[in-house]
Every structure is written in structure tokens, then in C-alpha cells.
């Protein structure tokens, strides 16, 4: 354990010197979205508005793989960890559109552009004294977000929006071939888990989309009490699968939350939409033909 901790610390220090992280905006429309439910966290849950971090020298994929090989050797990926919103799932309509359409009968008058701007500002604010946004079902946090975004504090309006994001109408699979690929991976002996910054609605949402049974484990930040990029959630997912972190690869759409967080935990990590563009490509990189 001491040796692994030393290795992970070395890897973390190496990545902090070499990886690049441009400032980014998380959210909706043409802007990259956050990771949890838009009441729901409209997609990936890094800091919401403009979170600008210091620039770092870029590191190539080969350079990282060579460094990782120097630490762990040629380790076969025994497990695939998958981010939820933005990688496995995507909202079917823009958040601001839903907030406005549902809110019209409750007196919401802001335009979608105004709702989006107010959402960004609210999401960027520190959430009380808690280090977690999504605690249990996340209702207090999302009540604050919805009312701040729309100017409407009607409890019935909030419940309608909140419940909407637990249905298959609100979400769809990013990759239509996901089931085929995941079944091939499982047949090849690769274990699968979802690792997500989400509240406790994630499990019923996966059931609504008929994909919960694809996975051997689901690590939800609201249950683990740790949000990406905290490596704790990745380590927990590996524990649930019965594998070592260095035997897993995580795929997600957020460089900070998914790539940096997973690598800090000792996992390999690929950025969705950059390193890989489909789950078939993920499977091929793992060594499984679909």
C-alpha cells in the first residue's frame, strides 16, 4: 500500500507539471455542459461558470503512456469506468428550454438566455459550507439553482422540473452502440462501472433508460460522499469491482474531473471527445473487438 501511494503521488506530481487545462465553462447549448443532473446538473460538475486554472505544458498521449508503463508495466485493463452525464448520457433538450417551458404556467418570464446566464452564476457560487453539491437526493441544492435561474420559488414548479430529470424523456444515450459494446466487454471479462457526480436519482434514471444492468457497479458522489476530481470516488468504484485502480481505465468528458481525478487515483483515463469518440473505440483500445 505504501508503495502504491508513492507511485500515485509521483504520477500526480508528474501530471500536474505536464498536463494542460484551459479555462472552461460548463453548461448548456453550445457551451460545454456540467456532469450531474440539471436538476440535473446540466452535465459535468466542475465549477460551473468560468473556472480558469493556470496553464501547463501539454503532454502527449505517448509520453503519458510511457510514463505510466514505467510505473505499472504493461497492465491489461480489467475494468472500464464510465462517466454518466456528458459521456454515457446526454440531456435531450437544453436545460434553459426546459426550465422556461415548464415554468411558463408558474409565471416564469425570463428568456432562455437569461435563465442560462442566471444558472451559470448560481452554479458557480459556493454551496453553503458543504464540499458536496449533491447530498442524498440533492433537493436543497437544486431548489436553490432552479429558483435562482428562473426567479420562481414555487414548490410545485420545482418538483415538476426535478422529477422530469429522472425520466427517459429528459435523457438519451450518447452512443447508440453502447449496449452492444458493453455486452462485448463483459463477455470478454472486462468489468464495468459508472462513476458520476450525481445525486441519488442516477440509479432510477439508469433503470428508466434500461441500462442499469449493463454495469457491475455504480459509484455516485452523493452516496460515496466524494465528488470528482477527488480520487476517493474512483478508488471506491475499483473496490466495488474488486480490482486495483491501476487495472482500470476511466472515460469521461471533463479533463479536470475525469482525467485528472482518475489518474490521481492511479487509474488510466481517456478524455471522451478527444482521446476516444465512441465506446467501440474504447473497446478496441482495451483490446476487445466488437
PDB file of C-alpha atoms in Angstrom:
ATOM      1  CA  UNK A   1       0.000   0.000   0.000  1.00  0.00           C
ATOM      2  CA  UNK A   2       2.866   2.373   0.851  1.00  0.00           C
ATOM      3  CA  UNK A   3       4.491   1.615  -2.497  1.00  0.00           C
ATOM      4  CA  UNK A   4       1.230   2.252  -4.392  1.00  0.00           C
ATOM      5  CA  UNK A   5       0.705   5.509  -2.518  1.00  0.00           C
ATOM      6  CA  UNK A   6       4.216   6.612  -3.500  1.00  0.00           C
ATOM      7  CA  UNK A   7       3.617   5.668  -7.158  1.00  0.00           C
ATOM      8  CA  UNK A   8       0.329   7.553  -7.272  1.00  0.00           C
ATOM      9  CA  UNK A   9       1.922  10.596  -5.687  1.00  0.00           C
ATOM     10  CA  UNK A  10       4.676  10.510  -8.308  1.00  0.00           C
ATOM     11  CA  UNK A  11       2.128  10.218 -11.094  1.00  0.00           C
ATOM     12  CA  UNK A  12       0.069  13.070  -9.686  1.00  0.00           C
ATOM     13  CA  UNK A  13       3.114  15.346  -9.450  1.00  0.00           C
ATOM     14  CA  UNK A  14       4.137  14.422 -12.996  1.00  0.00           C
ATOM     15  CA  UNK A  15       0.703  15.176 -14.384  1.00  0.00           C
ATOM     16  CA  UNK A  16       0.466  18.460 -12.517  1.00  0.00           C
ATOM     17  CA  UNK A  17       3.669  19.562 -14.238  1.00  0.00           C
ATOM     18  CA  UNK A  18       2.753  18.409 -17.721  1.00  0.00           C
ATOM     19  CA  UNK A  19      -0.977  18.281 -18.396  1.00  0.00           C
ATOM     20  CA  UNK A  20      -2.745  21.314 -19.786  1.00  0.00           C
ATOM     21  CA  UNK A  21      -6.044  22.635 -18.504  1.00  0.00           C
ATOM     22  CA  UNK A  22      -7.570  25.592 -20.322  1.00  0.00           C
ATOM     23  CA  UNK A  23     -10.214  27.647 -18.585  1.00  0.00           C
ATOM     24  CA  UNK A  24     -13.636  26.228 -19.365  1.00  0.00           C
ATOM     25  CA  UNK A  25     -17.300  26.950 -18.975  1.00  0.00           C
ATOM     26  CA  UNK A  26     -19.651  24.167 -18.034  1.00  0.00           C
ATOM     27  CA  UNK A  27     -23.270  24.190 -19.073  1.00  0.00           C
ATOM     28  CA  UNK A  28     -25.648  24.082 -21.911  1.00  0.00           C
ATOM     29  CA  UNK A  29     -26.186  24.750 -25.576  1.00  0.00           C
ATOM     30  CA  UNK A  30     -23.010  25.436 -27.489  1.00  0.00           C
ATOM     31  CA  UNK A  31     -21.141  25.679 -24.207  1.00  0.00           C
ATOM     32  CA  UNK A  32     -19.768  22.512 -22.624  1.00  0.00           C
ATOM     33  CA  UNK A  33     -22.139  21.163 -20.009  1.00  0.00           C
ATOM     34  CA  UNK A  34     -21.570  20.099 -16.366  1.00  0.00           C
ATOM     35  CA  UNK A  35     -21.689  16.427 -15.027  1.00  0.00           C
ATOM     36  CA  UNK A  36     -24.780  15.524 -12.762  1.00  0.00           C
ATOM     37  CA  UNK A  37     -28.468  16.226 -13.238  1.00  0.00           C
ATOM     38  CA  UNK A  38     -29.670  19.723 -14.495  1.00  0.00           C
ATOM     39  CA  UNK A  39     -31.811  19.470 -11.822  1.00  0.00           C
ATOM     40  CA  UNK A  40     -29.930  17.736 -13.064  1.00  0.00           C
ATOM     41  CA  UNK A  41     -26.661  19.232 -13.040  1.00  0.00           C
ATOM     42  CA  UNK A  42     -26.888  20.019 -16.575  1.00  0.00           C
ATOM     43  CA  UNK A  43     -23.955  17.837 -17.338  1.00  0.00           C
ATOM     44  CA  UNK A  44     -20.477  17.609 -15.837  1.00  0.00           C
ATOM     45  CA  UNK A  45     -19.954  19.063 -12.392  1.00  0.00           C
ATOM     46  CA  UNK A  46     -16.719  21.010 -12.464  1.00  0.00           C
ATOM     47  CA  UNK A  47     -17.038  24.563 -11.245  1.00  0.00           C
ATOM     48  CA  UNK A  48     -19.776  25.997 -13.305  1.00  0.00           C
ATOM     49  CA  UNK A  49     -19.068  29.395 -14.695  1.00  0.00           C
ATOM     50  CA  UNK A  50     -15.613  30.283 -15.946  1.00  0.00           C
ATOM     51  CA  UNK A  51     -13.126  28.282 -13.913  1.00  0.00           C
ATOM     52  CA  UNK A  52      -9.733  29.342 -15.179  1.00  0.00           C
ATOM     53  CA  UNK A  53      -6.757  27.345 -13.964  1.00  0.00           C
ATOM     54  CA  UNK A  54      -3.063  28.021 -14.570  1.00  0.00           C
ATOM     55  CA  UNK A  55      -1.790  26.950 -17.974  1.00  0.00           C
ATOM     56  CA  UNK A  56       0.520  23.944 -18.082  1.00  0.00           C
ATOM     57  CA  UNK A  57       2.792  22.490 -20.675  1.00  0.00           C
ATOM     58  CA  UNK A  58       0.933  19.888 -22.767  1.00  0.00           C
ATOM     59  CA  UNK A  59       1.879  16.219 -22.523  1.00  0.00           C
ATOM     60  CA  UNK A  60       1.354  13.890 -25.451  1.00  0.00           C
ATOM     61  CA  UNK A  61      -0.544  10.632 -25.173  1.00  0.00           C
ATOM     62  CA  UNK A  62       2.586   8.589 -25.892  1.00  0.00           C
ATOM     63  CA  UNK A  63       4.569  10.461 -23.247  1.00  0.00           C
ATOM     64  CA  UNK A  64       1.892   9.751 -20.653  1.00  0.00           C
ATOM     65  CA  UNK A  65       1.588   6.096 -21.661  1.00  0.00           C
ATOM     66  CA  UNK A  66       5.363   5.646 -21.489  1.00  0.00           C
ATOM     67  CA  UNK A  67       5.437   7.195 -18.031  1.00  0.00           C
ATOM     68  CA  UNK A  68       2.543   5.067 -16.846  1.00  0.00           C
ATOM     69  CA  UNK A  69       4.255   1.952 -18.227  1.00  0.00           C
ATOM     70  CA  UNK A  70       7.393   2.858 -16.278  1.00  0.00           C
ATOM     71  CA  UNK A  71       5.296   2.799 -13.095  1.00  0.00           C
ATOM     72  CA  UNK A  72       2.981  -0.160 -13.648  1.00  0.00           C
ATOM     73  CA  UNK A  73       4.399  -2.120 -16.564  1.00  0.00           C
ATOM     74  CA  UNK A  74       2.154  -3.440 -19.341  1.00  0.00           C
ATOM     75  CA  UNK A  75      -1.048  -3.757 -17.304  1.00  0.00           C
ATOM     76  CA  UNK A  76      -4.145  -5.062 -19.049  1.00  0.00           C
ATOM     77  CA  UNK A  77      -7.293  -3.044 -18.410  1.00  0.00           C
ATOM     78  CA  UNK A  78      -9.560  -5.296 -16.363  1.00  0.00           C
ATOM     79  CA  UNK A  79     -12.282  -2.704 -15.866  1.00  0.00           C
ATOM     80  CA  UNK A  80     -13.889   0.252 -17.601  1.00  0.00           C
ATOM     81  CA  UNK A  81     -15.209   3.155 -15.532  1.00  0.00           C
ATOM     82  CA  UNK A  82     -17.636   5.469 -17.339  1.00  0.00           C
ATOM     83  CA  UNK A  83     -18.775   8.992 -16.550  1.00  0.00           C
ATOM     84  CA  UNK A  84     -22.553   9.479 -16.684  1.00  0.00           C
ATOM     85  CA  UNK A  85     -23.762  12.863 -17.981  1.00  0.00           C
ATOM     86  CA  UNK A  86     -21.830  14.035 -20.995  1.00  0.00           C
ATOM     87  CA  UNK A  87     -20.319  10.621 -21.743  1.00  0.00           C
ATOM     88  CA  UNK A  88     -22.835   7.835 -21.234  1.00  0.00           C
ATOM     89  CA  UNK A  89     -25.883  10.130 -21.180  1.00  0.00           C
ATOM     90  CA  UNK A  90     -26.851  13.499 -22.618  1.00  0.00           C
ATOM     91  CA  UNK A  91     -29.852  15.752 -21.930  1.00  0.00           C
ATOM     92  CA  UNK A  92     -32.380  15.548 -24.743  1.00  0.00           C
ATOM     93  CA  UNK A  93     -33.258  19.260 -24.599  1.00  0.00           C
ATOM     94  CA  UNK A  94     -31.335  22.335 -23.440  1.00  0.00           C
ATOM     95  CA  UNK A  95     -31.730  22.987 -19.727  1.00  0.00           C
ATOM     96  CA  UNK A  96     -32.878  26.596 -20.188  1.00  0.00           C
ATOM     97  CA  UNK A  97     -35.576  25.479 -22.616  1.00  0.00           C
ATOM     98  CA  UNK A  98     -36.985  23.001 -20.104  1.00  0.00           C
ATOM     99  CA  UNK A  99     -36.844  25.459 -17.220  1.00  0.00           C
ATOM    100  CA  UNK A 100     -38.724  28.018 -19.348  1.00  0.00           C
ATOM    101  CA  UNK A 101     -41.302  25.663 -20.884  1.00  0.00           C
ATOM    102  CA  UNK A 102     -42.278  24.066 -17.573  1.00  0.00           C
ATOM    103  CA  UNK A 103     -42.090  27.435 -15.834  1.00  0.00           C
ATOM    104  CA  UNK A 104     -44.458  29.313 -18.132  1.00  0.00           C
ATOM    105  CA  UNK A 105     -47.525  28.107 -16.263  1.00  0.00           C
ATOM    106  CA  UNK A 106     -45.876  29.171 -12.990  1.00  0.00           C
ATOM    107  CA  UNK A 107     -45.163  32.697 -14.184  1.00  0.00           C
ATOM    108  CA  UNK A 108     -41.534  32.335 -15.281  1.00  0.00           C
ATOM    109  CA  UNK A 109     -40.852  35.200 -17.690  1.00  0.00           C
ATOM    110  CA  UNK A 110     -37.103  35.059 -18.264  1.00  0.00           C
ATOM    111  CA  UNK A 111     -35.824  34.174 -21.724  1.00  0.00           C
ATOM    112  CA  UNK A 112     -33.743  31.045 -22.199  1.00  0.00           C
ATOM    113  CA  UNK A 113     -30.609  33.184 -22.499  1.00  0.00           C
ATOM    114  CA  UNK A 114     -31.401  34.909 -19.195  1.00  0.00           C
ATOM    115  CA  UNK A 115     -32.120  31.591 -17.494  1.00  0.00           C
ATOM    116  CA  UNK A 116     -28.815  30.172 -18.715  1.00  0.00           C
ATOM    117  CA  UNK A 117     -26.843  33.177 -17.504  1.00  0.00           C
ATOM    118  CA  UNK A 118     -28.532  33.109 -14.106  1.00  0.00           C
ATOM    119  CA  UNK A 119     -27.947  29.333 -13.908  1.00  0.00           C
ATOM    120  CA  UNK A 120     -24.242  29.829 -14.544  1.00  0.00           C
ATOM    121  CA  UNK A 121     -23.951  32.460 -11.829  1.00  0.00           C
ATOM    122  CA  UNK A 122     -25.852  30.352  -9.306  1.00  0.00           C
ATOM    123  CA  UNK A 123     -23.946  27.179 -10.095  1.00  0.00           C
ATOM    124  CA  UNK A 124     -20.614  28.966  -9.730  1.00  0.00           C
ATOM    125  CA  UNK A 125     -21.362  30.076  -6.170  1.00  0.00           C
ATOM    126  CA  UNK A 126     -20.022  28.089  -3.197  1.00  0.00           C
ATOM    127  CA  UNK A 127     -22.733  25.800  -1.893  1.00  0.00           C
ATOM    128  CA  UNK A 128     -23.113  26.690   1.785  1.00  0.00           C
ATOM    129  CA  UNK A 129     -20.382  25.177   3.943  1.00  0.00           C
ATOM    130  CA  UNK A 130     -20.533  21.794   2.260  1.00  0.00           C
ATOM    131  CA  UNK A 131     -17.807  20.453  -0.018  1.00  0.00           C
ATOM    132  CA  UNK A 132     -20.525  18.431  -1.775  1.00  0.00           C
ATOM    133  CA  UNK A 133     -23.219  19.809  -4.066  1.00  0.00           C
ATOM    134  CA  UNK A 134     -25.097  16.542  -4.376  1.00  0.00           C
ATOM    135  CA  UNK A 135     -26.050  15.250  -0.934  1.00  0.00           C
ATOM    136  CA  UNK A 136     -28.607  12.441  -0.954  1.00  0.00           C
ATOM    137  CA  UNK A 137     -31.337  13.484  -3.422  1.00  0.00           C
ATOM    138  CA  UNK A 138     -29.791  16.936  -3.898  1.00  0.00           C
ATOM    139  CA  UNK A 139     -33.100  18.747  -3.415  1.00  0.00           C
ATOM    140  CA  UNK A 140     -31.835  21.741  -1.391  1.00  0.00           C
ATOM    141  CA  UNK A 141     -29.098  22.430  -3.927  1.00  0.00           C
ATOM    142  CA  UNK A 142     -31.427  22.130  -6.916  1.00  0.00           C
ATOM    143  CA  UNK A 143     -34.136  24.224  -5.298  1.00  0.00           C
ATOM    144  CA  UNK A 144     -31.559  26.986  -4.982  1.00  0.00           C
ATOM    145  CA  UNK A 145     -30.435  26.526  -8.602  1.00  0.00           C
ATOM    146  CA  UNK A 146     -33.943  26.462 -10.084  1.00  0.00           C
ATOM    147  CA  UNK A 147     -35.210  29.445  -8.114  1.00  0.00           C
ATOM    148  CA  UNK A 148     -32.033  31.442  -8.828  1.00  0.00           C
ATOM    149  CA  UNK A 149     -32.191  30.612 -12.534  1.00  0.00           C
ATOM    150  CA  UNK A 150     -35.850  31.426 -13.055  1.00  0.00           C
ATOM    151  CA  UNK A 151     -36.869  33.747 -10.222  1.00  0.00           C
ATOM    152  CA  UNK A 152     -39.618  31.253  -9.332  1.00  0.00           C
ATOM    153  CA  UNK A 153     -39.695  29.637  -5.895  1.00  0.00           C
ATOM    154  CA  UNK A 154     -42.966  27.763  -6.384  1.00  0.00           C
ATOM    155  CA  UNK A 155     -42.548  24.320  -4.762  1.00  0.00           C
ATOM    156  CA  UNK A 156     -44.757  22.594  -7.340  1.00  0.00           C
ATOM    157  CA  UNK A 157     -42.720  24.083 -10.187  1.00  0.00           C
ATOM    158  CA  UNK A 158     -39.510  22.812  -8.635  1.00  0.00           C
ATOM    159  CA  UNK A 159     -40.915  19.299  -8.144  1.00  0.00           C
ATOM    160  CA  UNK A 160     -42.049  19.148 -11.761  1.00  0.00           C
ATOM    161  CA  UNK A 161     -38.627  20.168 -13.047  1.00  0.00           C
ATOM    162  CA  UNK A 162     -36.815  17.932 -10.566  1.00  0.00           C
ATOM    163  CA  UNK A 163     -38.875  14.854 -11.424  1.00  0.00           C
ATOM    164  CA  UNK A 164     -38.583  15.480 -15.159  1.00  0.00           C
ATOM    165  CA  UNK A 165     -34.847  14.816 -14.970  1.00  0.00           C
ATOM    166  CA  UNK A 166     -35.425  11.322 -13.604  1.00  0.00           C
ATOM    167  CA  UNK A 167     -37.248  10.202 -16.750  1.00  0.00           C
ATOM    168  CA  UNK A 168     -36.135   8.748 -20.066  1.00  0.00           C
ATOM    169  CA  UNK A 169     -37.735  11.752 -21.756  1.00  0.00           C
ATOM    170  CA  UNK A 170     -35.063  14.026 -20.315  1.00  0.00           C
ATOM    171  CA  UNK A 171     -32.010  11.968 -21.304  1.00  0.00           C
ATOM    172  CA  UNK A 172     -30.710   9.757 -24.084  1.00  0.00           C
ATOM    173  CA  UNK A 173     -27.616   7.620 -24.634  1.00  0.00           C
ATOM    174  CA  UNK A 174     -24.698   9.465 -26.209  1.00  0.00           C
ATOM    175  CA  UNK A 175     -23.616   6.401 -28.177  1.00  0.00           C
ATOM    176  CA  UNK A 176     -26.374   4.263 -29.747  1.00  0.00           C
ATOM    177  CA  UNK A 177     -23.964   1.308 -29.854  1.00  0.00           C
ATOM    178  CA  UNK A 178     -23.244   1.461 -26.132  1.00  0.00           C
ATOM    179  CA  UNK A 179     -25.207  -1.668 -25.191  1.00  0.00           C
ATOM    180  CA  UNK A 180     -23.592  -3.769 -27.915  1.00  0.00           C
ATOM    181  CA  UNK A 181     -20.120  -2.642 -26.875  1.00  0.00           C
ATOM    182  CA  UNK A 182     -20.674  -3.090 -23.142  1.00  0.00           C
ATOM    183  CA  UNK A 183     -22.041  -6.593 -23.637  1.00  0.00           C
ATOM    184  CA  UNK A 184     -18.954  -7.485 -25.682  1.00  0.00           C
ATOM    185  CA  UNK A 185     -16.702  -6.087 -22.962  1.00  0.00           C
ATOM    186  CA  UNK A 186     -18.476  -8.065 -20.262  1.00  0.00           C
ATOM    187  CA  UNK A 187     -18.287 -11.219 -22.367  1.00  0.00           C
ATOM    188  CA  UNK A 188     -14.529 -10.640 -22.617  1.00  0.00           C
ATOM    189  CA  UNK A 189     -14.303 -10.415 -18.829  1.00  0.00           C
ATOM    190  CA  UNK A 190     -13.993  -6.635 -18.514  1.00  0.00           C
ATOM    191  CA  UNK A 191     -15.873  -5.253 -15.514  1.00  0.00           C
ATOM    192  CA  UNK A 192     -17.963  -2.095 -15.910  1.00  0.00           C
ATOM    193  CA  UNK A 193     -18.897   0.719 -13.538  1.00  0.00           C
ATOM    194  CA  UNK A 194     -20.461   4.168 -13.721  1.00  0.00           C
ATOM    195  CA  UNK A 195     -18.575   6.869 -11.801  1.00  0.00           C
ATOM    196  CA  UNK A 196     -20.577  10.065 -11.578  1.00  0.00           C
ATOM    197  CA  UNK A 197     -21.047  13.345  -9.758  1.00  0.00           C
ATOM    198  CA  UNK A 198     -24.792  12.968  -9.359  1.00  0.00           C
ATOM    199  CA  UNK A 199     -27.449  12.821  -6.683  1.00  0.00           C
ATOM    200  CA  UNK A 200     -29.393   9.688  -5.803  1.00  0.00           C
ATOM    201  CA  UNK A 201     -31.624   9.986  -8.872  1.00  0.00           C
ATOM    202  CA  UNK A 202     -28.912   8.395 -11.003  1.00  0.00           C
ATOM    203  CA  UNK A 203     -29.900   4.790 -10.278  1.00  0.00           C
ATOM    204  CA  UNK A 204     -33.616   5.252 -11.104  1.00  0.00           C
ATOM    205  CA  UNK A 205     -32.564   7.215 -14.194  1.00  0.00           C
ATOM    206  CA  UNK A 206     -30.359   4.327 -15.376  1.00  0.00           C
ATOM    207  CA  UNK A 207     -33.287   1.980 -14.794  1.00  0.00           C
ATOM    208  CA  UNK A 208     -35.600   4.284 -16.749  1.00  0.00           C
ATOM    209  CA  UNK A 209     -33.143   4.172 -19.648  1.00  0.00           C
ATOM    210  CA  UNK A 210     -32.922   0.385 -19.289  1.00  0.00           C
ATOM    211  CA  UNK A 211     -29.157   0.377 -18.885  1.00  0.00           C
ATOM    212  CA  UNK A 212     -28.501  -0.136 -15.173  1.00  0.00           C
ATOM    213  CA  UNK A 213     -27.999  -3.879 -15.753  1.00  0.00           C
ATOM    214  CA  UNK A 214     -25.081  -3.182 -18.085  1.00  0.00           C
ATOM    215  CA  UNK A 215     -22.889  -2.302 -15.110  1.00  0.00           C
ATOM    216  CA  UNK A 216     -21.338  -4.301 -12.294  1.00  0.00           C
ATOM    217  CA  UNK A 217     -21.241  -1.256 -10.018  1.00  0.00           C
ATOM    218  CA  UNK A 218     -22.379   2.359  -9.794  1.00  0.00           C
ATOM    219  CA  UNK A 219     -20.349   4.874  -7.771  1.00  0.00           C
ATOM    220  CA  UNK A 220     -22.440   8.007  -7.170  1.00  0.00           C
ATOM    221  CA  UNK A 221     -20.881  11.030  -5.480  1.00  0.00           C
ATOM    222  CA  UNK A 222     -23.962  11.578  -3.308  1.00  0.00           C
ATOM    223  CA  UNK A 223     -23.539   8.064  -1.889  1.00  0.00           C
ATOM    224  CA  UNK A 224     -19.739   7.927  -1.755  1.00  0.00           C
ATOM    225  CA  UNK A 225     -19.648  11.467  -0.284  1.00  0.00           C
ATOM    226  CA  UNK A 226     -16.834  12.456  -2.614  1.00  0.00           C
ATOM    227  CA  UNK A 227     -17.101  14.302  -5.922  1.00  0.00           C
ATOM    228  CA  UNK A 228     -14.742  14.062  -8.866  1.00  0.00           C
ATOM    229  CA  UNK A 229     -11.924  15.049  -9.184  1.00  0.00           C
ATOM    230  CA  UNK A 230     -11.498  13.664  -5.662  1.00  0.00           C
ATOM    231  CA  UNK A 231      -9.758  10.312  -6.286  1.00  0.00           C
ATOM    232  CA  UNK A 232     -11.805   8.718  -3.495  1.00  0.00           C
ATOM    233  CA  UNK A 233     -14.770   8.084  -5.784  1.00  0.00           C
ATOM    234  CA  UNK A 234     -12.590   6.283  -8.336  1.00  0.00           C
ATOM    235  CA  UNK A 235     -10.946   4.166  -5.640  1.00  0.00           C
ATOM    236  CA  UNK A 236     -14.404   3.271  -4.318  1.00  0.00           C
ATOM    237  CA  UNK A 237     -15.541   2.169  -7.779  1.00  0.00           C
ATOM    238  CA  UNK A 238     -12.495  -0.075  -8.073  1.00  0.00           C
ATOM    239  CA  UNK A 239     -13.197  -1.549  -4.642  1.00  0.00           C
ATOM    240  CA  UNK A 240     -16.767  -2.325  -5.718  1.00  0.00           C
ATOM    241  CA  UNK A 241     -15.399  -4.118  -8.793  1.00  0.00           C
ATOM    242  CA  UNK A 242     -12.715  -5.970  -6.837  1.00  0.00           C
ATOM    243  CA  UNK A 243      -9.807  -4.617  -8.889  1.00  0.00           C
ATOM    244  CA  UNK A 244      -6.810  -2.348  -8.321  1.00  0.00           C
ATOM    245  CA  UNK A 245      -7.040   1.249  -9.591  1.00  0.00           C
ATOM    246  CA  UNK A 246      -4.135   0.717 -11.990  1.00  0.00           C
ATOM    247  CA  UNK A 247      -6.152  -2.086 -13.644  1.00  0.00           C
ATOM    248  CA  UNK A 248      -8.984   0.289 -14.598  1.00  0.00           C
ATOM    249  CA  UNK A 249      -9.405   2.913 -17.281  1.00  0.00           C
ATOM    250  CA  UNK A 250     -11.906   5.724 -16.824  1.00  0.00           C
ATOM    251  CA  UNK A 251     -13.615   7.504 -19.724  1.00  0.00           C
ATOM    252  CA  UNK A 252     -15.237  10.905 -19.233  1.00  0.00           C
ATOM    253  CA  UNK A 253     -15.771  14.248 -20.952  1.00  0.00           C
ATOM    254  CA  UNK A 254     -14.206  16.540 -18.360  1.00  0.00           C
ATOM    255  CA  UNK A 255     -10.421  16.869 -18.283  1.00  0.00           C
ATOM    256  CA  UNK A 256     -10.259  18.029 -14.675  1.00  0.00           C
ATOM    257  CA  UNK A 257     -12.941  15.836 -13.106  1.00  0.00           C
ATOM    258  CA  UNK A 258     -12.496  12.708 -15.170  1.00  0.00           C
ATOM    259  CA  UNK A 259      -8.931  12.600 -16.469  1.00  0.00           C
ATOM    260  CA  UNK A 260      -7.052  14.298 -13.666  1.00  0.00           C
ATOM    261  CA  UNK A 261      -9.198  12.758 -10.949  1.00  0.00           C
ATOM    262  CA  UNK A 262      -8.902   9.210 -12.287  1.00  0.00           C
ATOM    263  CA  UNK A 263      -5.161   9.485 -12.825  1.00  0.00           C
ATOM    264  CA  UNK A 264      -4.700  10.846  -9.308  1.00  0.00           C
ATOM    265  CA  UNK A 265      -6.399   7.659  -8.106  1.00  0.00           C
ATOM    266  CA  UNK A 266      -3.972   5.523 -10.114  1.00  0.00           C
ATOM    267  CA  UNK A 267      -6.378   4.667 -12.944  1.00  0.00           C
ATOM    268  CA  UNK A 268      -5.694   5.161 -16.609  1.00  0.00           C
ATOM    269  CA  UNK A 269      -8.004   7.772 -18.162  1.00  0.00           C
ATOM    270  CA  UNK A 270      -9.162   8.818 -21.637  1.00  0.00           C
ATOM    271  CA  UNK A 271     -10.975  12.021 -22.478  1.00  0.00           C
ATOM    272  CA  UNK A 272     -14.293  11.465 -24.273  1.00  0.00           C
ATOM    273  CA  UNK A 273     -14.454  13.538 -27.434  1.00  0.00           C
ATOM    274  CA  UNK A 274     -10.669  13.849 -27.654  1.00  0.00           C
ATOM    275  CA  UNK A 275      -8.842  10.601 -26.869  1.00  0.00           C
ATOM    276  CA  UNK A 276     -11.862   8.479 -27.804  1.00  0.00           C
ATOM    277  CA  UNK A 277     -15.066   9.290 -29.674  1.00  0.00           C
ATOM    278  CA  UNK A 278     -17.164   6.131 -29.250  1.00  0.00           C
ATOM    279  CA  UNK A 279     -17.423   3.150 -26.936  1.00  0.00           C
ATOM    280  CA  UNK A 280     -16.400   0.915 -29.829  1.00  0.00           C
ATOM    281  CA  UNK A 281     -13.128   2.826 -29.955  1.00  0.00           C
ATOM    282  CA  UNK A 282     -12.814   2.423 -26.176  1.00  0.00           C
ATOM    283  CA  UNK A 283     -13.263  -1.332 -26.508  1.00  0.00           C
ATOM    284  CA  UNK A 284     -10.677  -1.528 -29.283  1.00  0.00           C
ATOM    285  CA  UNK A 285      -8.130   0.345 -27.157  1.00  0.00           C
ATOM    286  CA  UNK A 286      -8.811  -2.072 -24.324  1.00  0.00           C
ATOM    287  CA  UNK A 287      -8.215  -4.937 -26.769  1.00  0.00           C
ATOM    288  CA  UNK A 288     -11.760  -6.154 -27.329  1.00  0.00           C
ATOM    289  CA  UNK A 289     -13.121  -6.300 -30.869  1.00  0.00           C
ATOM    290  CA  UNK A 290     -16.820  -5.518 -31.332  1.00  0.00           C
TER     291      UNK A 290
END
